Coordinates of C-alpha atoms and ligand atoms in Angstrom, one line a residue:
M1 CA 198.7 -43.2 -12.6
G2 CA 196.6 -45.8 -10.1
S3 CA 195.4 -43.4 -8.2
F4 CA 193.5 -41.4 -10.7
T5 CA 190.1 -41.4 -10.6
K6 CA 188.3 -42.3 -14.4
N7 CA 187.0 -39.0 -14.5
Q8 CA 190.7 -37.5 -13.7
L9 CA 192.7 -40.2 -16.2
M10 CA 190.1 -39.3 -19.4
L11 CA 191.1 -35.8 -18.2
I12 CA 194.8 -36.3 -18.0
S13 CA 194.8 -38.4 -21.8
L14 CA 192.8 -35.3 -22.6
A15 CA 196.3 -33.2 -21.5
V16 CA 197.7 -35.9 -23.4
L17 CA 196.0 -35.0 -27.3
S18 CA 195.8 -31.2 -26.5
S19 CA 198.7 -29.0 -25.8
G20 CA 197.3 -27.6 -22.7
F21 CA 194.6 -25.6 -22.8
L22 CA 191.4 -26.5 -23.8
V23 CA 188.1 -25.1 -23.2
L24 CA 185.2 -27.6 -24.4
W25 CA 181.8 -27.0 -24.1
Y26 CA 178.5 -29.5 -23.9
N27 CA 175.3 -29.1 -26.3
E28 CA 172.4 -28.9 -23.8
Y29 CA 171.4 -32.3 -24.6
M30 CA 174.2 -34.1 -23.8
E31 CA 175.7 -35.6 -20.3
L32 CA 179.4 -35.2 -20.1
Q33 CA 180.2 -39.4 -20.6
P34 CA 184.4 -40.2 -20.1
Q35 CA 184.4 -42.6 -23.1
R36 CA 182.2 -40.8 -25.5
L37 CA 184.5 -38.0 -24.4
Y38 CA 187.5 -40.0 -24.9
I39 CA 186.7 -41.1 -28.5
A40 CA 186.1 -38.1 -29.6
L41 CA 189.4 -36.2 -28.2
Q42 CA 191.2 -38.9 -29.6
W43 CA 189.9 -37.2 -32.7
I44 CA 190.1 -33.4 -31.8
G45 CA 193.6 -34.1 -30.4
N46 CA 196.7 -34.4 -32.3
G47 CA 195.8 -38.0 -33.2
G48 CA 192.5 -37.4 -34.9
L49 CA 194.0 -34.9 -36.9
E50 CA 194.0 -36.7 -40.2
R51 CA 195.0 -35.4 -43.6
D52 CA 192.2 -35.6 -45.9
N53 CA 193.7 -35.7 -49.6
S54 CA 190.8 -37.6 -51.0
L55 CA 188.5 -34.1 -50.0
M56 CA 185.2 -35.8 -51.0
G57 CA 185.7 -39.1 -49.5
E58 CA 183.3 -40.9 -51.8
N59 CA 182.2 -41.3 -54.9
S60 CA 180.1 -38.2 -55.2
S61 CA 182.4 -37.5 -58.9
S62 CA 185.1 -35.2 -57.5
N63 CA 187.9 -36.8 -59.7
A64 CA 185.5 -36.2 -62.9
D65 CA 184.4 -33.1 -61.9
S66 CA 187.6 -31.3 -60.9
S67 CA 188.8 -30.8 -64.4
L68 CA 186.0 -28.9 -65.3
P69 CA 185.7 -24.7 -64.6
P70 CA 183.0 -24.1 -61.9
N71 CA 180.3 -23.1 -63.8
T72 CA 179.9 -26.4 -66.0
K73 CA 180.4 -28.6 -63.1
A74 CA 177.7 -31.3 -63.0
T75 CA 175.7 -32.1 -59.9
A76 CA 172.9 -34.2 -58.8
A77 CA 170.5 -30.7 -59.2
P78 CA 171.8 -29.1 -62.0
T79 CA 170.1 -25.6 -60.6
I80 CA 172.5 -25.5 -57.8
M81 CA 175.3 -23.9 -59.3
Q82 CA 173.5 -21.4 -60.8
T83 CA 172.7 -19.9 -57.5
K84 CA 175.5 -17.2 -56.8
M85 CA 174.9 -15.6 -53.3
S86 CA 177.1 -15.8 -49.9
L87 CA 177.2 -12.0 -48.0
R88 CA 181.0 -13.3 -48.2
S89 CA 181.0 -13.2 -52.6
T90 CA 179.9 -10.3 -52.5
S91 CA 182.7 -8.2 -50.7
E92 CA 185.2 -10.5 -52.5
K93 CA 184.2 -9.3 -56.0
V94 CA 187.2 -7.0 -56.7
V95 CA 189.1 -9.7 -55.6
S96 CA 189.8 -12.8 -58.9
K97 CA 188.7 -15.6 -58.0
N98 CA 191.8 -17.0 -58.9
Q99 CA 193.9 -15.2 -56.1
S100 CA 191.1 -15.3 -53.3
N101 CA 190.4 -19.4 -53.2
K102 CA 194.2 -19.0 -52.3
K103 CA 193.2 -16.5 -49.4
K104 CA 190.2 -18.3 -48.7
K105 CA 189.8 -20.4 -45.3
Y106 CA 186.9 -22.8 -45.1
L107 CA 184.9 -24.8 -42.5
I108 CA 182.9 -27.5 -43.6
F109 CA 180.1 -29.4 -42.0
L110 CA 181.0 -33.1 -43.3
C111 CA 178.9 -35.9 -43.2
D112 CA 180.3 -39.0 -45.0
K113 CA 180.4 -42.9 -45.1
R114 CA 183.3 -43.4 -42.7
R115 CA 181.7 -42.4 -39.5
L116 CA 178.8 -41.9 -38.4
C117 CA 177.0 -38.1 -38.2
G118 CA 173.4 -38.9 -36.4
G119 CA 169.7 -38.6 -38.2
W120 CA 168.5 -35.9 -40.1
G121 CA 167.9 -34.0 -36.0
D122 CA 171.4 -34.5 -35.9
R123 CA 173.0 -33.7 -38.9
Q124 CA 170.3 -30.2 -38.7
R125 CA 171.9 -28.9 -35.2
G126 CA 175.4 -29.7 -36.7
I127 CA 174.9 -27.9 -40.1
V128 CA 173.6 -24.7 -38.7
T129 CA 176.3 -24.6 -35.9
V130 CA 179.1 -24.9 -38.2
Y131 CA 177.7 -22.3 -40.3
L132 CA 177.5 -19.8 -37.3
M133 CA 180.8 -21.3 -36.3
S134 CA 182.3 -20.4 -39.8
L135 CA 180.6 -16.8 -39.0
A136 CA 182.9 -16.6 -35.7
Y137 CA 185.7 -17.5 -37.9
N138 CA 185.5 -15.9 -40.8
R139 CA 185.9 -18.9 -43.0
T140 CA 183.5 -19.6 -45.8
F141 CA 181.3 -22.0 -44.8
G142 CA 180.3 -25.4 -47.0
M143 CA 178.6 -28.9 -46.5
E144 CA 179.5 -32.4 -47.6
M145 CA 177.0 -34.8 -47.0
T146 CA 176.9 -37.6 -48.6
S147 CA 175.8 -40.6 -46.8
P148 CA 173.3 -41.8 -46.9
C149 CA 173.8 -40.2 -50.4
D150 CA 174.3 -36.5 -51.5
I151 CA 172.2 -34.6 -50.3
K152 CA 172.3 -31.6 -53.2
G153 CA 169.5 -33.8 -54.5
F154 CA 167.3 -32.8 -51.7
M155 CA 168.5 -29.4 -51.2
Q156 CA 169.7 -26.6 -52.7
P157 CA 171.3 -23.0 -50.9
N158 CA 168.9 -20.9 -51.0
Q159 CA 171.4 -17.2 -49.7
T160 CA 174.4 -18.4 -49.2
N161 CA 176.2 -20.9 -51.4
W162 CA 177.7 -24.5 -49.1
I163 CA 178.4 -26.0 -52.3
I164 CA 182.4 -25.6 -52.4
P165 CA 183.7 -26.7 -55.8
P166 CA 186.1 -29.8 -54.7
Q167 CA 188.6 -28.5 -57.3
E168 CA 189.1 -25.2 -55.0
L169 CA 190.3 -27.5 -52.1
V170 CA 192.3 -28.8 -53.9
N171 CA 196.5 -28.9 -52.4
R172 CA 194.8 -26.7 -49.2
T173 CA 196.5 -28.0 -46.4
T174 CA 193.0 -30.1 -44.0
K175 CA 192.5 -31.1 -41.3
I176 CA 189.0 -33.1 -40.3
I177 CA 187.8 -32.7 -36.8
D178 CA 185.7 -35.2 -35.6
A179 CA 183.2 -34.2 -32.8
M180 CA 180.3 -36.4 -32.8
G181 CA 178.6 -36.7 -29.0
V182 CA 180.8 -33.8 -27.2
G183 CA 180.1 -29.7 -28.6
P184 CA 181.3 -28.4 -31.0
P185 CA 185.4 -27.4 -31.1
R186 CA 186.8 -24.3 -30.1
L187 CA 189.4 -23.3 -32.9
E188 CA 190.8 -19.7 -32.2
Y189 CA 193.2 -21.4 -30.1
N190 CA 196.4 -20.3 -31.7
G191 CA 198.9 -22.8 -33.8
T192 CA 196.8 -25.6 -34.0
N193 CA 193.8 -24.8 -36.3
Y194 CA 195.6 -22.7 -38.7
E195 CA 194.6 -25.1 -41.8
D196 CA 193.2 -23.7 -45.1
V197 CA 190.1 -26.8 -44.7
I198 CA 189.0 -27.3 -41.6
K199 CA 186.2 -30.1 -42.1
I200 CA 183.7 -30.9 -38.9
R201 CA 181.5 -33.6 -37.9
T202 CA 179.0 -32.3 -35.3
N203 CA 175.8 -33.2 -34.1
S204 CA 175.5 -30.4 -31.4
D205 CA 173.5 -27.6 -31.2
G206 CA 176.2 -24.5 -30.1
S207 CA 173.9 -22.0 -31.5
M208 CA 173.6 -19.7 -28.4
H209 CA 177.1 -20.2 -27.1
I210 CA 178.5 -19.2 -30.7
S211 CA 175.9 -16.2 -31.0
K212 CA 176.7 -15.1 -27.8
M213 CA 180.7 -15.7 -27.9
Y214 CA 181.0 -14.0 -31.5
P215 CA 178.0 -11.4 -31.4
K216 CA 180.0 -9.1 -34.1
Q217 CA 179.8 -11.9 -36.4
M218 CA 177.0 -13.1 -36.2
P219 CA 174.3 -11.9 -38.8
K220 CA 171.6 -9.4 -37.7
Y221 CA 168.6 -11.7 -37.3
V222 CA 170.2 -14.1 -35.2
R223 CA 170.6 -11.6 -32.5
G224 CA 168.6 -11.4 -29.6
V225 CA 166.2 -14.4 -30.2
S226 CA 165.3 -17.3 -28.8
R227 CA 167.3 -20.9 -29.9
A228 CA 164.3 -22.2 -32.1
I229 CA 164.1 -19.3 -33.8
V230 CA 168.1 -19.3 -34.9
F231 CA 167.7 -22.6 -35.8
R232 CA 164.7 -21.8 -38.4
R233 CA 166.0 -18.3 -39.5
V234 CA 169.7 -20.3 -40.3
W235 CA 167.8 -23.3 -41.8
K236 CA 165.9 -21.4 -43.7
H237 CA 168.7 -19.0 -45.0
L238 CA 171.0 -21.9 -45.6
M239 CA 168.7 -24.5 -47.1
K240 CA 165.9 -24.6 -50.1
P241 CA 164.5 -27.8 -51.6
T242 CA 165.5 -29.0 -54.9
Q243 CA 162.7 -29.5 -57.5
H244 CA 163.2 -32.9 -57.2
I245 CA 161.8 -32.8 -53.1
I246 CA 159.5 -30.1 -54.1
E247 CA 157.8 -32.5 -57.0
H248 CA 157.4 -35.0 -54.7
L249 CA 156.2 -33.0 -52.1
K250 CA 152.8 -32.2 -54.4
Q251 CA 152.4 -36.0 -55.6
M252 CA 152.8 -36.9 -52.2
S253 CA 150.7 -34.7 -49.7
G254 CA 147.7 -35.8 -52.1
N255 CA 147.0 -32.4 -53.6
V256 CA 147.4 -30.2 -50.5
D257 CA 148.7 -27.2 -51.2
L258 CA 151.1 -26.8 -48.4
N259 CA 150.7 -23.0 -48.6
N260 CA 147.6 -22.2 -49.6
R261 CA 144.8 -25.1 -47.7
T262 CA 141.6 -24.9 -46.8
N263 CA 141.7 -27.4 -44.3
Q264 CA 143.1 -27.6 -41.5
L265 CA 146.5 -29.8 -41.8
V266 CA 146.7 -32.1 -38.0
C267 CA 150.0 -34.0 -37.9
A268 CA 151.8 -36.2 -35.8
H269 CA 155.3 -37.5 -35.3
L270 CA 155.6 -40.7 -33.8
R271 CA 158.4 -42.3 -33.6
I272 CA 158.2 -46.0 -32.2
G273 CA 161.7 -46.7 -33.0
K274 CA 162.9 -50.8 -33.2
S275 CA 160.7 -52.9 -35.3
K276 CA 160.8 -55.1 -37.4
T277 CA 161.4 -52.5 -40.4
L278 CA 164.0 -51.1 -37.9
P279 CA 165.8 -53.5 -36.7
N280 CA 168.7 -51.1 -35.7
D281 CA 166.7 -48.7 -33.9
L282 CA 166.2 -48.4 -29.8
P283 CA 162.6 -48.6 -29.0
R284 CA 160.7 -45.6 -28.4
I285 CA 156.8 -45.6 -28.3
N286 CA 155.2 -48.7 -27.7
I287 CA 153.0 -49.3 -30.9
S288 CA 150.1 -50.3 -28.3
S289 CA 149.4 -46.9 -27.3
I290 CA 148.3 -45.1 -30.5
E291 CA 144.7 -45.4 -29.9
K292 CA 145.5 -42.5 -27.1
L293 CA 146.6 -40.3 -30.4
W294 CA 144.0 -41.0 -32.6
T295 CA 141.4 -39.9 -29.7
F296 CA 143.5 -36.8 -29.2
L297 CA 143.8 -36.4 -32.7
H298 CA 140.1 -37.2 -33.2
S299 CA 139.4 -33.6 -31.5
F300 CA 140.0 -31.5 -33.8
E301 CA 137.6 -30.7 -36.8
N302 CA 136.4 -33.7 -38.8
S303 CA 136.9 -31.3 -42.2
S304 CA 140.9 -31.4 -41.4
K305 CA 143.5 -32.9 -43.0
I306 CA 145.7 -35.8 -41.0
F307 CA 149.2 -36.4 -42.1
I308 CA 151.7 -39.0 -40.4
A309 CA 155.3 -39.0 -40.5
T310 CA 156.1 -42.5 -38.6
D311 CA 159.0 -44.8 -38.9
N312 CA 156.7 -47.8 -38.1
E313 CA 154.5 -49.3 -41.3
E314 CA 151.9 -50.4 -38.5
V315 CA 151.3 -47.2 -37.6
R316 CA 150.4 -46.2 -40.7
V317 CA 148.1 -49.0 -41.3
S318 CA 146.3 -48.0 -38.6
A319 CA 146.2 -44.3 -39.2
K320 CA 144.3 -45.5 -42.3
K321 CA 141.9 -47.2 -40.8
T322 CA 141.1 -45.0 -38.3
F323 CA 141.1 -41.5 -40.3
G324 CA 140.0 -42.4 -44.0
P325 CA 140.1 -40.4 -46.5
R326 CA 141.2 -37.4 -44.7
Y327 CA 144.9 -39.4 -43.9
F328 CA 147.5 -39.0 -45.7
D329 CA 151.5 -39.9 -45.8
T330 CA 154.6 -39.6 -47.3
G331 CA 154.0 -43.3 -48.2
G332 CA 158.3 -43.6 -48.6
K333 CA 160.7 -45.9 -47.7
I334 CA 161.3 -46.2 -43.7
V335 CA 164.8 -46.2 -42.6
H336 CA 166.8 -44.4 -39.8
I337 CA 169.4 -42.8 -42.1
D338 CA 172.2 -43.1 -40.4
R339 CA 171.5 -46.5 -38.5
Q340 CA 170.7 -47.8 -41.4
R341 CA 172.7 -45.9 -44.2
G342 CA 174.3 -49.2 -46.0
S343 CA 171.2 -50.5 -47.3
K344 CA 169.9 -49.8 -50.9
E345 CA 166.7 -47.7 -49.6
A346 CA 168.9 -45.5 -47.6
C347 CA 168.8 -43.4 -49.7
L348 CA 164.9 -43.4 -50.5
G349 CA 164.3 -43.1 -46.5
F350 CA 166.5 -39.9 -47.0
E351 CA 164.4 -38.0 -49.0
T352 CA 161.4 -39.4 -47.0
A353 CA 162.9 -38.0 -44.2
I354 CA 162.9 -34.5 -45.4
I355 CA 159.8 -34.8 -47.0
D356 CA 157.8 -35.9 -43.4
Q357 CA 159.5 -32.8 -41.8
I358 CA 159.0 -30.2 -44.4
I359 CA 155.4 -31.1 -44.1
L360 CA 155.4 -31.2 -40.7
S361 CA 156.8 -27.9 -40.2
S362 CA 153.8 -26.9 -42.0
C363 CA 151.1 -28.3 -40.0
D364 CA 148.8 -25.9 -38.2
V365 CA 148.5 -28.7 -34.9
L366 CA 151.2 -30.6 -34.7
V367 CA 152.3 -33.9 -32.3
I368 CA 155.8 -34.8 -31.6
S369 CA 157.8 -37.2 -30.8
P370 CA 160.6 -37.1 -27.8
S371 CA 163.0 -37.5 -30.8
N372 CA 165.5 -34.6 -32.0
F373 CA 163.9 -34.9 -35.7
S374 CA 160.5 -34.3 -34.0
V375 CA 162.2 -31.1 -32.0
R376 CA 164.1 -29.6 -35.4
A377 CA 160.3 -29.7 -37.2
A378 CA 158.3 -28.0 -33.8
M379 CA 161.4 -25.3 -34.3
L380 CA 161.0 -24.7 -38.6
K381 CA 157.6 -24.1 -37.4
E382 CA 156.2 -21.0 -38.1
L383 CA 153.8 -20.4 -35.1
L384 CA 154.9 -22.4 -32.5
K385 CA 152.2 -22.8 -30.8
S386 CA 149.5 -25.4 -31.2
I387 CA 152.5 -28.0 -30.9
Y388 CA 152.2 -31.1 -28.3
V389 CA 154.3 -34.2 -27.4
F390 CA 153.1 -37.3 -27.3
S391 CA 155.2 -39.8 -25.4
G392 CA 153.3 -43.2 -25.3
K393 CA 151.4 -42.1 -21.9
N394 CA 149.6 -38.4 -22.6
V395 CA 149.3 -36.0 -25.5
E396 CA 150.7 -33.1 -23.8
P397 CA 151.5 -29.1 -24.7
F398 CA 154.7 -28.7 -26.1
I399 CA 157.0 -27.2 -23.8
P400 CA 160.8 -26.9 -25.0
K401 CA 163.4 -27.8 -22.0
R402 CA 165.5 -25.0 -21.0
R403 CA 169.0 -26.4 -19.3
R404 CA 170.5 -23.1 -19.9
R405 CA 173.8 -23.0 -19.8
S406 CA 175.9 -20.1 -20.4
V407 CA 179.1 -19.6 -21.3
M408 CA 180.1 -17.8 -18.0
N409 CA 178.5 -21.1 -15.7
Y410 CA 181.5 -23.9 -16.9
Q411 CA 182.7 -26.2 -14.7
K412 CA 186.2 -25.7 -13.8
L413 CA 188.5 -28.6 -13.2
T414 CA 192.4 -28.2 -12.3
L415 CA 195.0 -31.2 -12.3
D416 CA 198.1 -31.4 -11.1
L417 CA 200.5 -33.1 -14.0
G418 CA 203.3 -32.5 -11.9
H419 CA 205.4 -30.5 -14.2
K420 CA 202.3 -28.9 -15.4
L421 CA 199.3 -27.5 -14.3
L422 CA 195.7 -28.6 -16.7
V423 CA 193.0 -26.2 -16.4
V424 CA 189.7 -27.8 -18.3
Y425 CA 186.5 -25.8 -18.5
V426 CA 183.0 -27.9 -18.9
L427 CA 180.1 -25.7 -20.0
Ligands
NAG1 C1 179.6 -45.3 -56.4 O1 179.9 -45.9 -57.6 C2 179.1 -47.0 -58.4 C3 179.5 -47.0 -59.6 O2 180.4 -45.7 -60.1 C4 178.1 -46.7 -57.8 O3 177.5 -48.0 -58.6 C5 177.5 -46.8 -56.7 O4 176.4 -46.7 -56.3 C6 178.6 -45.5 -56.0 N1 177.8 -45.2 -54.5 C7 177.9 -44.2 -54.3 C8 177.0 -44.1 -52.6 O5 177.0 -43.2 -54.2
NAG2 C1 193.9 -19.6 -61.9 O1 194.0 -18.6 -63.4 C2 195.0 -18.9 -64.1 C3 195.1 -18.1 -65.0 O2 194.6 -17.1 -64.9 C4 194.0 -20.4 -64.6 O3 195.3 -21.2 -65.3 C5 194.3 -21.6 -63.3 O4 193.4 -22.7 -63.9 C6 193.3 -20.8 -62.0 N1 193.2 -21.9 -61.1 C7 192.2 -21.7 -60.7 C8 192.4 -22.4 -59.4 O5 190.8 -21.0 -60.6
NAG3 C1 188.0 -12.7 -43.6 O1 188.6 -13.2 -44.2 C2 189.1 -12.3 -45.4 C3 189.3 -13.7 -46.5 O2 188.6 -14.6 -46.8 C4 189.7 -11.3 -44.8 O3 189.8 -11.1 -46.7 C5 189.2 -10.8 -44.2 O4 189.8 -9.8 -44.0 C6 188.4 -11.3 -43.1 N1 188.0 -10.4 -42.4 C7 188.0 -10.4 -40.6 C8 187.1 -9.5 -40.2 O5 189.1 -11.3 -40.4
NAG4 C1 198.3 -30.6 -56.6 O1 199.7 -30.5 -55.9 C2 200.5 -31.6 -56.9 C3 201.7 -31.9 -56.3 O2 202.6 -30.7 -55.8 C4 200.1 -31.0 -58.3 O3 201.2 -32.3 -58.9 C5 199.1 -31.0 -58.8 O4 198.8 -30.1 -60.0 C6 198.6 -30.4 -58.1 N1 197.1 -29.7 -57.9 C7 196.3 -28.2 -58.0 C8 195.0 -28.2 -58.9 O5 197.3 -27.4 -58.0
NAG5 C1 197.6 -16.1 -30.4 O1 198.5 -14.9 -30.3 C2 198.6 -13.9 -30.2 C3 199.7 -13.2 -31.2 O2 201.1 -14.0 -30.8 C4 198.1 -13.0 -28.9 O3 197.6 -11.9 -28.6 C5 197.3 -13.9 -28.1 O4 197.2 -13.6 -27.0 C6 197.1 -15.4 -28.6 N1 195.8 -16.3 -28.2 C7 196.4 -17.3 -27.1 C8 194.4 -17.3 -26.9 O5 196.9 -18.0 -27.1
NAG6 C1 165.1 -18.7 -48.7 O1 165.3 -17.1 -48.4 C2 164.3 -16.3 -48.7 C3 165.1 -14.9 -48.1 O2 165.1 -14.9 -46.6 C4 163.3 -16.7 -47.9 O3 161.9 -15.7 -47.9 C5 162.8 -17.6 -48.7 O4 161.5 -18.5 -47.7 C6 163.7 -19.2 -48.2 N1 163.6 -20.3 -48.5 C7 162.8 -21.2 -48.3 C8 162.2 -22.6 -48.9 O5 163.0 -21.2 -46.7
NAG7 C1 144.2 -20.4 -52.6 O1 143.3 -21.1 -52.6 C2 142.3 -20.4 -53.7 C3 140.9 -21.0 -53.8 O2 141.2 -22.5 -52.9 C4 142.7 -19.6 -54.3 O3 141.6 -19.1 -55.2 C5 143.9 -19.0 -55.1 O4 144.0 -18.2 -55.9 C6 145.0 -19.9 -54.3 N1 146.3 -19.0 -53.9 C7 146.9 -18.9 -54.5 C8 148.4 -18.4 -54.4 O5 147.1 -19.8 -55.4
NAG8 C1 153.4 -52.2 -24.4 O1 152.1 -52.1 -23.9 C2 151.9 -53.7 -23.9 C3 149.9 -53.4 -23.7 O2 150.2 -52.1 -22.7 C4 152.3 -54.5 -22.6 O3 152.1 -55.4 -22.8 C5 153.7 -54.6 -23.2 O4 155.0 -55.2 -23.0 C6 154.6 -53.4 -23.9 N1 155.7 -53.4 -24.7 C7 156.9 -53.0 -24.1 C8 158.4 -53.0 -25.2 O5 157.1 -52.0 -23.4
NAG9 C1 132.2 -34.2 -37.6 O1 131.4 -34.5 -38.9 C2 129.6 -35.0 -38.7 C3 129.4 -35.8 -40.1 O2 129.6 -36.1 -40.8 C4 128.9 -34.0 -38.0 O3 127.9 -34.9 -37.0 C5 130.1 -33.8 -36.6 O4 129.4 -32.6 -35.5 C6 131.1 -33.6 -37.3 N1 131.9 -33.0 -35.8 C7 132.9 -32.2 -35.5 C8 133.2 -32.9 -34.2 O5 132.9 -31.5 -35.9
NAG10 C1 168.8 -35.7 -29.1 O1 170.3 -35.9 -29.6 C2 171.2 -36.3 -28.5 C3 172.6 -37.1 -29.4 O2 172.9 -37.1 -30.0 C4 170.7 -37.3 -26.9 O3 171.3 -37.7 -26.3 C5 169.2 -37.1 -27.1 O4 168.7 -37.8 -26.0 C6 168.1 -37.0 -28.4 N1 167.0 -36.0 -27.9 C7 166.1 -36.5 -28.2 C8 164.8 -36.2 -27.5 O5 165.3 -37.3 -28.6

């Protein structure tokens, strides 16, 4: 094997790990990074197909709950269990619940404390992707996000119920696919993805690929629209804030009724990265450049309210000084939900991130940072105008980068392994 390049070696490992023919696709932001790919493939391939009998993985009181009938299951947000919907459940009404559960197959977005699953922006991409995959593969969509704490305290199902009672999954064949950092795995190959319950960790945005490949399975509202609109519509279809979050929103937004306000709302997300508050993060924007942002924000009507979502305490202090009573923020704990997931405050930080994004997505003017969290906030904004990006130099109009890679536009690599030919498609 000495004559192989690093890439070829990686492809060979891939051949060993998979059973021969494999197509991968990458989300638009990813470069092919052999090491990350290799790690992910260890999980996609047979080596990583662990059986997960604990199901909920963490504390999440699955044992206590499993003895209760579905309707009495207590959760952080009791209202959740009353929301019964799902396009599917209507067609299943004919079958008794008991029988349908035996036939039902599941595709579950997984984010637990065992492995990293990215910040909120990464998670949002993964959720939308796994939901569309569940439609493509005709599986019941579910979500298990228990890190840094259970998402059910903050978000609840809107039009599709993604809370699967743990007892429905007991004794079903289960597999976990870890696809963090690579595109969403394709499940349709024979003999490899037959399990009743497939749980996926992913942070990729495969929405456009999936909707192109499975147009018939996609809901009407995602047909023929941009990536941003697909994201927004699917997200709103799946999620609505819990009462707890709605209450906090009211408190924190300084009595600004987000849906009925008299003043213009001008907002910015400013991700500074590595700092005293966030020692584990990467450096993002040099904090000495924030005056430029303040100058830009001053150019709007001086009756407008100013909201800043930031990962840095100094930014808040400076904004308060600059804009006085016009300024507000969530005042919440600043943590990166994935990089500091072990810390005590991570759960509070998780909540702050969710509230920040809800406010950002409802602003009249939005200045984003180069971060996935910001980009998703922009995508959730109804009006895709008045969006700017500030990366430390100048504030510029935001034009989403489109490195379009169609499913038809792939790179085909063939490897002769002596006894068989391996073909790999990389998008
Ligand atoms: C797990 O349960 C223990 C005790 O029941 C509790 O102290 C801890 O906070 C829980 N952890 C999570 C992540 O919910
Ligand atoms: C299935 O139905 C039987 C009786 O109809 C009941 O005893 C059993 O608990 C049900 N199982 C599930 C998983 O709901
Ligand atoms: C989808 O799955 C259900 C079982 O969950 C099955 O009854 C139905 O026929 C499937 N539909 C298609 C189009 O395969
Ligand atoms: C799961 O399987 C075990 C062992 O076969 C059995 O004891 C248990 O009752 C099963 N649980 C359910 C809920 O079917
Ligand atoms: C899967 O199996 C079916 C029936 O055995 C066959 O028709 C189909 O071509 C197979 N698909 C792939 C991708 O191998
Ligand atoms: C929930 O879905 C309905 C219907 O699509 C939509 O009108 C509503 O805005 C959604 N809720 C949220 C909070 O997005
Ligand atoms: C919106 O605000 C105006 C005055 O600020 C008030 O008269 C109106 O009732 C509010 N509408 C809703 C739907 O809350
Ligand atoms: C931030 O900017 C200041 C002034 O422009 C400069 O002195 C400093 O080195 C910069 N810091 C970093 C980390 O780039
Ligand atoms: C801001 O308010 C002051 C009065 O407080 C007013 O003189 C000034 O014209 C306003 N500027 C803008 C840009 O609206
Ligand atoms: C978004 O996330 C991906 C993967 O985590 C990363 O490669 C990319 O640089 C991020 N984009 C931005 C704008 O930070």
